Coordinates of C-alpha atoms and ligand atoms in Angstrom, one line a residue:
Chain L
M1 CA 48.9 -1.8 4.4
D2 CA 45.8 -0.5 4.0
K3 CA 44.2 -0.1 7.5
R4 CA 40.9 -2.3 7.8
V5 CA 37.7 -1.2 8.6
E6 CA 34.7 -3.0 10.6
R7 CA 31.7 -3.2 7.1
F8 CA 29.2 -6.0 8.7
S9 CA 29.4 -7.0 12.6
A10 CA 29.1 -10.7 13.0
P11 CA 25.3 -10.7 13.8
E12 CA 24.8 -9.5 10.9
R13 CA 26.9 -11.7 9.0
L14 CA 25.4 -14.7 10.7
T15 CA 21.8 -13.3 9.7
H16 CA 22.6 -12.5 6.1
W17 CA 24.0 -16.3 5.7
L18 CA 21.3 -18.0 7.7
V19 CA 19.0 -15.8 5.4
A20 CA 21.3 -16.7 2.2
L21 CA 21.1 -20.5 3.1
C22 CA 17.4 -20.7 3.8
Y23 CA 16.7 -18.7 0.2
L24 CA 18.7 -20.8 -1.6
Y25 CA 16.3 -23.4 -0.2
A26 CA 13.1 -22.2 -0.5
A27 CA 14.4 -21.1 -4.4
L28 CA 15.2 -24.5 -5.5
S29 CA 12.7 -26.5 -4.2
G30 CA 9.9 -23.6 -5.4
L31 CA 11.8 -24.1 -8.9
A32 CA 11.0 -27.0 -9.0
L33 CA 7.7 -27.2 -9.0
W34 CA 7.6 -23.3 -11.4
S35 CA 7.7 -25.3 -14.4
R36 CA 8.2 -29.7 -15.8
A37 CA 11.7 -27.8 -17.4
M38 CA 12.8 -27.5 -13.9
W39 CA 11.9 -30.7 -11.8
W40 CA 14.9 -32.7 -12.3
L41 CA 15.8 -30.4 -8.8
A42 CA 12.7 -32.3 -7.0
P43 CA 15.5 -34.9 -6.1
V44 CA 18.8 -33.2 -5.9
T45 CA 15.8 -30.9 -2.7
G46 CA 15.2 -34.2 -1.1
G47 CA 12.0 -35.5 -3.0
G48 CA 8.6 -34.3 -4.2
E49 CA 7.2 -35.7 -0.8
N50 CA 10.0 -33.9 0.9
L51 CA 10.5 -30.6 -0.2
R52 CA 6.5 -30.4 -0.5
A53 CA 7.3 -30.3 3.8
W54 CA 10.6 -28.0 3.8
H55 CA 10.2 -25.5 1.6
P56 CA 7.1 -24.2 3.9
V57 CA 9.7 -24.7 6.8
A58 CA 12.6 -22.8 5.2
G59 CA 10.5 -20.3 4.1
A60 CA 9.4 -19.3 7.3
V61 CA 12.7 -19.8 8.6
F62 CA 14.1 -17.0 6.0
A63 CA 11.0 -14.9 6.8
V64 CA 11.9 -14.9 10.7
V65 CA 15.6 -14.4 9.9
L66 CA 14.8 -11.8 7.5
A67 CA 12.2 -9.5 9.7
V68 CA 15.9 -9.7 12.2
Q69 CA 17.5 -8.3 9.6
F70 CA 14.8 -5.5 8.5
R71 CA 14.6 -4.6 11.7
R72 CA 18.8 -3.5 12.2
W73 CA 18.8 -2.1 8.0
A74 CA 15.3 -0.5 8.1
A75 CA 16.4 2.9 9.1
Q76 CA 19.5 3.0 7.0
M77 CA 18.0 1.9 4.0
K78 CA 15.6 5.4 3.8
I79 CA 16.1 6.6 0.3
D80 CA 17.3 10.6 0.2
A81 CA 18.0 12.7 -2.2
D82 CA 21.5 11.2 -2.9
D83 CA 20.3 8.0 -4.0
R84 CA 17.3 9.5 -5.7
R85 CA 20.2 10.9 -7.9
W86 CA 22.8 7.7 -7.4
L87 CA 19.2 5.8 -8.9
A88 CA 19.3 8.9 -12.3
A89 CA 22.4 8.0 -12.6
S90 CA 22.5 4.5 -12.2
P91 CA 22.7 3.3 -16.2
R92 CA 26.6 4.4 -15.7
Y93 CA 27.2 3.4 -12.7
A94 CA 27.2 0.2 -14.2
M95 CA 29.0 1.3 -17.4
H96 CA 31.8 2.0 -14.6
D97 CA 31.6 5.9 -15.6
E98 CA 30.7 7.0 -12.5
T99 CA 31.5 10.8 -12.9
G100 CA 27.9 12.3 -11.1
V101 CA 26.9 9.7 -9.8
P102 CA 27.0 11.3 -6.1
E103 CA 29.0 9.2 -3.0
S104 CA 26.9 7.1 -1.7
G105 CA 26.3 5.9 2.3
R106 CA 27.0 2.7 3.8
F107 CA 24.5 1.2 1.2
N108 CA 23.8 3.0 -2.0
A109 CA 20.8 3.2 -3.4
G110 CA 21.1 0.2 -5.7
Q111 CA 21.4 -1.8 -2.2
K112 CA 19.0 -0.3 -0.6
M113 CA 16.2 -0.9 -3.5
L114 CA 17.2 -4.3 -3.9
F115 CA 16.6 -4.2 0.3
W116 CA 13.2 -3.1 -0.5
L117 CA 12.3 -5.0 -2.9
Q118 CA 13.2 -8.5 -1.0
S119 CA 11.1 -7.0 2.1
S120 CA 8.4 -6.9 0.7
S121 CA 8.2 -9.7 -1.4
A122 CA 9.2 -11.9 1.2
V123 CA 5.9 -10.1 3.2
V124 CA 3.9 -11.8 0.0
L125 CA 5.6 -15.2 0.0
F126 CA 5.2 -15.2 4.2
A127 CA 0.8 -14.4 3.3
T128 CA 0.8 -16.7 0.7
G129 CA 2.7 -19.1 1.4
I130 CA 0.7 -19.7 4.9
V131 CA -1.8 -20.2 2.5
L132 CA 0.0 -22.4 0.3
W133 CA 0.6 -24.7 2.9
F134 CA -2.5 -25.9 4.9
P135 CA -5.0 -25.4 1.6
E136 CA -7.2 -28.0 2.9
S137 CA -8.3 -24.9 5.8
M138 CA -8.0 -22.1 3.2
P139 CA -11.2 -20.1 2.0
R140 CA -10.3 -21.7 -2.2
A141 CA -10.5 -17.0 -2.8
A142 CA -7.1 -17.1 -0.6
R143 CA -5.8 -19.9 -2.6
L144 CA -6.4 -18.6 -5.9
A145 CA -5.1 -15.6 -4.9
S146 CA -2.4 -16.9 -4.0
I147 CA -1.3 -19.7 -6.3
L148 CA -0.4 -16.5 -8.8
L149 CA 1.1 -14.2 -6.5
H150 CA 3.5 -16.6 -4.8
P151 CA 5.1 -16.6 -7.5
L152 CA 4.9 -13.7 -8.6
A153 CA 6.6 -12.5 -5.5
A154 CA 9.1 -15.6 -5.8
V155 CA 10.1 -14.2 -9.7
A156 CA 10.1 -10.4 -8.3
S157 CA 12.7 -11.3 -5.2
M158 CA 14.8 -14.0 -7.4
G159 CA 15.3 -11.3 -10.8
G160 CA 16.4 -9.1 -7.8
I161 CA 18.3 -12.4 -5.9
I162 CA 20.4 -12.9 -9.6
V163 CA 21.2 -8.9 -10.1
H164 CA 22.7 -9.2 -6.5
I165 CA 24.9 -12.2 -6.5
Y166 CA 26.2 -10.9 -10.0
M167 CA 26.9 -7.7 -8.7
T168 CA 28.5 -9.0 -4.8
T169 CA 31.0 -12.4 -6.3
I170 CA 32.1 -10.2 -9.6
V171 CA 31.2 -6.9 -10.1
V172 CA 32.6 -5.2 -6.4
Q173 CA 35.2 -6.9 -5.9
G174 CA 35.7 -7.2 -2.0
A175 CA 32.1 -7.4 -1.6
L176 CA 31.6 -10.5 -0.8
H177 CA 34.6 -10.3 1.8
A178 CA 32.9 -7.9 3.4
M179 CA 29.8 -10.1 4.6
T180 CA 32.1 -13.3 4.9
R181 CA 35.2 -12.2 7.0
G182 CA 33.3 -8.4 8.2
Y183 CA 35.6 -6.2 7.1
V184 CA 36.9 -4.2 3.4
S185 CA 40.3 -2.2 2.9
Q186 CA 40.1 1.6 3.6
A187 CA 40.9 2.2 -0.2
W188 CA 37.2 0.2 -0.5
A189 CA 35.4 1.5 1.9
R190 CA 36.7 5.2 0.0
S191 CA 35.8 4.3 -4.0
H192 CA 32.5 2.2 -3.0
H193 CA 31.2 4.2 0.2
A194 CA 32.9 7.2 0.2
K195 CA 29.7 9.2 2.9
W196 CA 30.3 6.8 5.1
Y197 CA 34.2 6.3 4.6
R198 CA 33.9 10.1 5.8
Q199 CA 31.6 9.4 8.7
L200 CA 33.5 7.1 10.0
S201 CA 37.0 8.7 9.9
D202 CA 34.7 11.8 11.3
R203 CA 34.4 10.2 14.2
Chain J
M1 CA -9.9 -45.8 -27.9
Q2 CA -13.0 -44.4 -27.6
T3 CA -14.1 -41.6 -25.2
V4 CA -16.0 -43.6 -22.1
A5 CA -18.8 -41.3 -19.8
K6 CA -21.3 -41.8 -17.8
L7 CA -24.4 -40.4 -18.0
I8 CA -26.7 -38.4 -14.6
D9 CA -30.3 -37.7 -15.4
T10 CA -31.2 -36.9 -12.4
S11 CA -34.8 -36.5 -12.8
L12 CA -35.2 -40.6 -12.1
C13 CA -32.8 -41.0 -9.0
I14 CA -34.9 -41.3 -5.8
G15 CA -31.6 -41.0 -3.4
C16 CA -31.4 -44.2 -2.0
K17 CA -27.4 -43.5 -2.0
A18 CA -26.7 -47.2 -3.6
C19 CA -23.9 -45.5 -5.2
E20 CA -22.7 -44.4 -2.3
V21 CA -22.0 -47.1 -0.7
A22 CA -21.4 -49.6 -4.3
C23 CA -18.2 -47.5 -4.5
Q24 CA -17.1 -47.2 -1.0
Q25 CA -17.3 -51.2 -1.0
W26 CA -15.4 -51.4 -4.5
N27 CA -12.6 -49.5 -3.6
D28 CA -12.7 -50.7 -0.2
Q29 CA -13.1 -47.7 1.5
E30 CA -14.0 -48.1 5.5
Y31 CA -17.5 -46.2 6.5
T32 CA -18.0 -42.9 8.8
L33 CA -20.5 -42.5 10.2
G34 CA -22.5 -39.0 9.1
T35 CA -24.3 -37.3 11.6
F36 CA -27.8 -36.2 11.1
Q37 CA -28.6 -33.4 9.6
N38 CA -32.6 -33.5 9.2
T39 CA -33.0 -33.8 5.5
Y40 CA -32.0 -36.0 3.2
Q41 CA -28.9 -35.4 2.8
T42 CA -27.0 -38.7 4.7
M43 CA -23.1 -37.7 4.1
P44 CA -22.0 -33.8 4.9
D45 CA -19.0 -33.4 1.4
L46 CA -16.6 -35.7 -0.3
A47 CA -14.0 -37.1 1.6
P48 CA -10.5 -38.2 0.6
N49 CA -12.3 -42.1 1.4
F50 CA -15.5 -41.1 0.4
W51 CA -15.4 -40.1 -3.5
N52 CA -19.6 -40.3 -4.7
L53 CA -22.2 -37.8 -2.8
I54 CA -26.0 -37.4 -3.5
K55 CA -26.8 -34.0 -2.7
F56 CA -30.3 -33.3 -1.3
R57 CA -31.6 -29.2 -2.3
E58 CA -34.7 -28.3 -1.1
T59 CA -35.8 -25.6 -3.1
E60 CA -38.8 -23.9 -4.9
I61 CA -38.5 -23.3 -8.6
G62 CA -41.0 -22.0 -11.0
G63 CA -43.2 -21.6 -7.5
A64 CA -42.9 -25.4 -7.1
Q65 CA -41.5 -27.4 -5.2
S66 CA -38.7 -29.5 -5.4
W67 CA -36.3 -32.3 -3.8
L68 CA -33.4 -32.0 -6.0
M69 CA -31.4 -35.2 -6.1
T70 CA -27.9 -34.9 -7.9
K71 CA -25.3 -37.6 -7.9
Y72 CA -21.6 -35.9 -7.4
Q73 CA -18.2 -36.7 -8.1
C74 CA -15.1 -36.0 -10.0
M75 CA -16.5 -34.8 -13.8
H76 CA -13.1 -36.2 -15.8
C77 CA -12.8 -33.4 -18.0
A78 CA -11.5 -33.3 -20.9
D79 CA -9.7 -30.0 -19.7
A80 CA -9.1 -30.9 -16.6
G81 CA -7.8 -27.9 -14.1
C82 CA -6.3 -30.1 -11.9
I83 CA -3.7 -31.3 -14.5
K84 CA -3.1 -27.7 -15.6
A85 CA -1.9 -27.4 -12.0
C86 CA 0.0 -29.8 -11.0
P87 CA 3.8 -29.2 -10.8
S88 CA 4.5 -33.6 -10.2
P89 CA 5.2 -34.8 -13.4
G90 CA 2.6 -38.2 -13.3
A91 CA 0.5 -37.5 -10.7
I92 CA -2.3 -37.7 -12.5
V93 CA -2.7 -38.9 -16.3
Q94 CA -5.4 -38.6 -18.6
L95 CA -6.1 -41.7 -19.7
G96 CA -6.6 -42.6 -23.9
N97 CA -10.2 -43.3 -22.4
G98 CA -10.4 -40.0 -21.1
I99 CA -10.4 -40.7 -17.5
V100 CA -8.8 -38.1 -15.6
D101 CA -7.4 -40.3 -12.7
F102 CA -4.9 -40.4 -9.6
N103 CA -1.4 -42.2 -9.8
R104 CA -0.1 -41.7 -6.2
D105 CA 3.2 -42.5 -6.4
N106 CA 3.5 -39.9 -8.1
C107 CA 1.5 -37.4 -5.7
I108 CA 3.2 -34.9 -3.5
G109 CA 0.0 -33.8 -1.7
C110 CA 0.9 -30.2 -2.7
G111 CA -3.0 -29.5 -3.5
Y112 CA -2.6 -27.7 -6.3
C113 CA -5.2 -29.8 -8.0
I114 CA -8.0 -28.4 -5.4
T115 CA -7.4 -24.9 -5.9
G116 CA -7.8 -26.0 -9.4
C117 CA -10.3 -28.2 -10.0
P118 CA -13.2 -26.3 -11.0
F119 CA -16.1 -28.7 -9.4
D120 CA -14.3 -28.5 -6.0
V121 CA -13.5 -32.7 -5.9
P122 CA -9.9 -33.2 -4.8
R123 CA -9.7 -33.9 -1.5
L124 CA -6.3 -34.1 0.2
S125 CA -5.9 -36.7 3.2
P126 CA -3.9 -35.4 6.0
K127 CA -3.0 -39.4 7.0
T128 CA -1.0 -40.5 3.9
K129 CA -0.8 -36.5 2.2
K130 CA -1.9 -37.5 -0.7
V131 CA -5.0 -36.8 -2.8
Y132 CA -8.1 -39.4 -3.5
K133 CA -11.1 -38.7 -5.8
C134 CA -13.5 -40.8 -8.4
S135 CA -11.4 -42.5 -10.2
L136 CA -14.2 -43.2 -12.9
C137 CA -13.6 -46.7 -11.0
S138 CA -10.2 -47.2 -14.3
D139 CA -9.4 -50.8 -13.0
R140 CA -13.4 -52.1 -13.8
V141 CA -13.3 -50.4 -17.0
A142 CA -9.5 -51.0 -17.8
V143 CA -11.3 -55.6 -17.9
G144 CA -14.8 -54.6 -19.9
L145 CA -16.8 -53.8 -16.3
E146 CA -18.8 -50.7 -16.2
P147 CA -18.0 -48.3 -12.6
A148 CA -19.5 -49.4 -9.3
C149 CA -22.0 -46.9 -8.8
I150 CA -23.6 -47.6 -12.4
K151 CA -23.8 -51.7 -11.6
T152 CA -25.4 -50.7 -8.7
C153 CA -28.2 -48.4 -9.5
P154 CA -31.7 -49.6 -9.5
T155 CA -33.6 -47.1 -11.6
N156 CA -31.5 -46.3 -14.6
C157 CA -30.7 -43.3 -13.5
L158 CA -26.8 -43.7 -13.7
T159 CA -25.8 -45.3 -18.0
F160 CA -22.5 -46.0 -19.0
G161 CA -21.0 -46.1 -22.1
S162 CA -19.2 -44.1 -25.3
R163 CA -19.3 -40.7 -24.9
T164 CA -21.1 -40.1 -28.2
D165 CA -24.0 -42.9 -27.2
L166 CA -24.5 -41.0 -24.4
Q167 CA -24.6 -37.5 -25.4
F168 CA -27.6 -39.0 -27.6
L169 CA -29.3 -40.0 -25.2
A170 CA -28.9 -36.8 -23.1
A171 CA -29.9 -34.9 -25.7
K172 CA -33.5 -37.8 -26.0
R173 CA -34.3 -37.8 -22.3
A174 CA -33.7 -33.6 -22.2
E175 CA -36.7 -33.6 -25.3
E176 CA -38.6 -36.3 -23.9
L177 CA -38.5 -34.2 -20.2
R178 CA -39.6 -30.8 -22.3
A179 CA -42.6 -32.9 -23.6
D180 CA -43.7 -33.9 -20.5
G181 CA -43.6 -30.2 -19.4
F182 CA -40.3 -29.1 -18.6
A183 CA -39.9 -26.8 -20.4
G184 CA -36.5 -25.4 -18.7
A185 CA -34.7 -28.9 -19.5
G186 CA -31.3 -30.5 -21.1
V187 CA -28.5 -31.6 -20.5
Y188 CA -25.5 -30.2 -18.3
D189 CA -21.9 -31.0 -19.3
G190 CA -19.2 -28.5 -18.8
P191 CA -18.2 -26.7 -22.8
G192 CA -16.5 -24.2 -20.7
V193 CA -13.9 -27.4 -19.8
G194 CA -13.8 -28.9 -23.1
G195 CA -16.9 -31.3 -22.3
T196 CA -17.0 -33.7 -18.9
N197 CA -17.2 -37.4 -19.5
V198 CA -20.1 -37.3 -16.7
L199 CA -23.2 -35.8 -18.3
Y200 CA -26.2 -34.6 -16.0
V201 CA -29.6 -34.8 -17.4
L202 CA -31.4 -31.4 -15.3
K203 CA -34.8 -30.8 -15.3
H204 CA -34.0 -27.1 -14.9
A205 CA -30.9 -26.8 -16.9
G206 CA -30.3 -23.1 -16.3
R207 CA -29.8 -23.0 -13.1
P208 CA -27.7 -25.8 -12.1
E209 CA -26.7 -23.8 -8.7
E210 CA -29.8 -25.5 -7.5
Y211 CA -27.9 -28.8 -7.9
G212 CA -25.2 -27.6 -6.5
L213 CA -23.1 -28.1 -9.5
P214 CA -21.1 -24.2 -10.8
K215 CA -22.9 -22.2 -13.1
D216 CA -20.5 -22.4 -16.8
P217 CA -18.1 -23.9 -14.7
T218 CA -13.8 -23.2 -16.1
I219 CA -10.4 -23.3 -14.8
P220 CA -10.2 -20.2 -12.7
W221 CA -8.5 -17.2 -14.2
T222 CA -5.7 -16.6 -11.7
V223 CA -4.8 -20.8 -12.5
S224 CA -5.1 -19.8 -16.2
L225 CA -2.4 -16.8 -15.2
W226 CA -0.3 -18.5 -13.4
K227 CA 0.2 -21.4 -15.7
G228 CA 0.3 -18.4 -19.0
P229 CA 1.5 -15.2 -18.8
L230 CA 3.3 -15.5 -15.4
K231 CA 5.3 -18.1 -16.8
W232 CA 6.8 -16.2 -19.7
L233 CA 7.5 -13.5 -17.4
G234 CA 8.8 -15.5 -15.2
N235 CA 11.2 -17.0 -17.5
T236 CA 12.0 -14.4 -19.3
V237 CA 13.2 -12.8 -15.7
F238 CA 15.0 -15.9 -15.1
I239 CA 17.1 -16.3 -18.2
G240 CA 16.9 -12.6 -19.5
G241 CA 18.4 -11.7 -16.3
I242 CA 21.3 -14.3 -16.0
L243 CA 22.0 -13.4 -19.7
T244 CA 22.4 -9.5 -18.9
A245 CA 24.6 -10.2 -16.5
L246 CA 26.7 -12.9 -18.5
F247 CA 26.8 -9.6 -21.0
H248 CA 27.8 -7.2 -18.3
F249 CA 30.5 -9.4 -17.4
V250 CA 31.9 -9.3 -21.5
K251 CA 31.5 -6.2 -21.7
F252 CA 32.0 -4.5 -18.9
G253 CA 33.5 -6.5 -16.3
P254 CA 34.4 -6.3 -12.5
K255 CA 34.3 -2.6 -11.3
E256 CA 37.4 -0.6 -10.2
E257 CA 38.4 0.8 -7.4
H258 CA 38.7 4.2 -7.9
H259 CA 40.0 7.4 -5.7
R260 CA 37.8 10.4 -5.5
G261 CA 38.6 14.0 -4.7
Ligands
HEM1 C1 7.9 -17.1 3.4 C2 7.3 -18.0 3.3 C3 7.6 -18.8 2.5 C4 6.8 -19.8 2.4 C5 5.3 -19.9 4.0 C6 6.0 -20.7 1.6 C7 5.1 -22.0 1.2 C8 5.3 -22.3 -0.2 C9 4.1 -23.2 -0.4 C10 3.6 -23.8 0.9 C11 4.4 -24.0 -1.5 C12 3.1 -24.8 -2.7 C13 4.6 -26.0 -2.3 C14 4.7 -27.0 -1.8 O1 4.9 -26.6 -0.5 O2 6.6 -27.4 -2.2 C15 4.8 -23.1 -2.5 C16 5.4 -22.6 -3.9 C17 7.0 -22.2 -3.8 N1 7.6 -21.2 -3.2 FE1 7.1 -20.6 -1.9 N2 7.3 -20.5 0.5 C18 7.9 -19.2 1.0 C19 8.6 -19.0 0.5 C20 9.5 -18.4 -0.8 C21 10.3 -18.0 -1.3 C22 11.8 -17.4 -0.1 C23 10.5 -18.3 -2.6 C24 11.7 -18.7 -3.5 C25 12.0 -17.3 -4.0 C26 9.4 -19.7 -2.6 C27 9.3 -20.0 -3.9 C28 8.4 -20.5 -4.2 C29 8.1 -21.0 -5.8 C30 8.6 -20.7 -6.7 C31 6.6 -22.1 -5.7 C32 5.8 -22.8 -6.6 C33 5.5 -22.0 -7.4 C34 4.7 -22.7 -8.1 O3 4.5 -23.7 -8.5 O4 4.7 -21.6 -9.2 N3 8.8 -19.3 -2.1 N4 5.7 -22.3 -1.4
SF4_2 S1 -14.1 -32.3 -11.8 FE1 -11.8 -31.4 -11.0 S2 -10.5 -33.6 -10.3 FE2 -12.5 -33.9 -12.0 S3 -11.3 -34.7 -13.9 FE3 -12.3 -32.2 -13.7 S4 -10.6 -30.7 -12.4 FE4 -9.8 -32.7 -12.7
SF4_3 S1 -2.0 -33.0 -4.5 FE1 -0.8 -34.9 -5.7 S2 -2.1 -34.6 -7.8 FE2 -2.7 -32.6 -6.2 S3 -1.1 -30.8 -7.7 FE3 -0.3 -31.5 -5.7 S4 1.3 -33.9 -6.8 FE4 -0.1 -33.0 -8.3

């Protein structure tokens, strides 16, 4: 049998799923307010009055746990020269043609981009979310900006999440297992994150 | 159904605040004591339980000292920013007669309407977590009565009727004022929001800020951008993202593990 390699530690997995849970609620309850066509999500997320009260709480927990995740991963997410070449070759990667696609470290350049997209949109969501949370005590200019920037950041973030969920559940078989159980096979590591795999086996 | 309106001829207002009291009484709202500010401003601002405010301004216009008394409340806009901003179906309704009314059963207390309103009218109650504002006495109007403020006004500063009639009356009053020597007199009726169902006659129509009224009110541009182009951008991202994933799945499917040298 193939040997197992640890990919995500228990604390890493716990933070990821806590972030995901809060995000899911914030996104669904936020979408209820996004347009009348999505209002059917209001009863699903607790009813209008409750979702107005809970959405910012879920959002705030999301932001705090994401900050923990950020501290843990930021150093590993730096974009290097290989990553830039990976991004240039990403259309080929998407079509499963790996010629000219550089080997990836623990995270590939796509995952790194997602990390930075989610981290930066979370900063905007948090700052503007606080303003929308307490409209009575916020200056009008801040409210006018937030009413536009909060959903704008949410669109950017959710656009990234659609790609993220599709990639990890369907395209890259085994990725979901890595985040639920924490380990992958050696073959998987060598195939998807060759540079990382070599670093592991060199140790 | 014809559009109803309220005309406020500020040149006839003596600042007695009878309309403030009538509004409190008809809407059964408790009276909150204000603090004396050394001016004729009695109440400081609109509040969740105070929907009709007389603003007092002491200014100099054209070298002449002026005491401006201006009744302030919801303007019942034809193109209402509060409705545009509100996410909860049925929380704000525009009646056939033009009245913009809050239905608090459907209100979720998000406060979006406060940001959408160009006149800074709705007020969120921290107690009930719902918004409040003037209803133009929609309950009275529905049974053929005039709003409480209008009923009580002792000087004919306030008139209630069909919007068309009142537009005519307002233009006539402005002309009379101009004939009396107030060259800048005119009508304030918010063309930028499709017309308001509260009309003002102002002696200095070119300077509504002096009265505490916004100059050229329109729905804020960030609100229009949010409810217009951003909705399209967002829906394109969401639907486009899901369709692209679907297309990719059908065309390329999952990645096979591969082995490199
Ligand atoms: C980071 C902390 C966050 C805070 C403090 C926050 C706060 C708020 C508040 C106060 C509102 C107004 C209505 C309500 O209370 O339900 C709102 C609306 C919204 N939020 Fe958040 N939120 C946060 C995170 C998020 C996240 C992670 C998402 C999803 C990606 C999101 C998506 C939305 C959307 C789509 C709306 C509706 C915008 C519209 O009406 O067009 N928010 N948020
Ligand atoms: S004045 Fe404000 S609250 Fe009244 S109808 Fe216009 S936008 Fe709505
Ligand atoms: S506070 Fe109530 S009325 Fe105002 S926008 Fe929110 S749901 Fe609509």
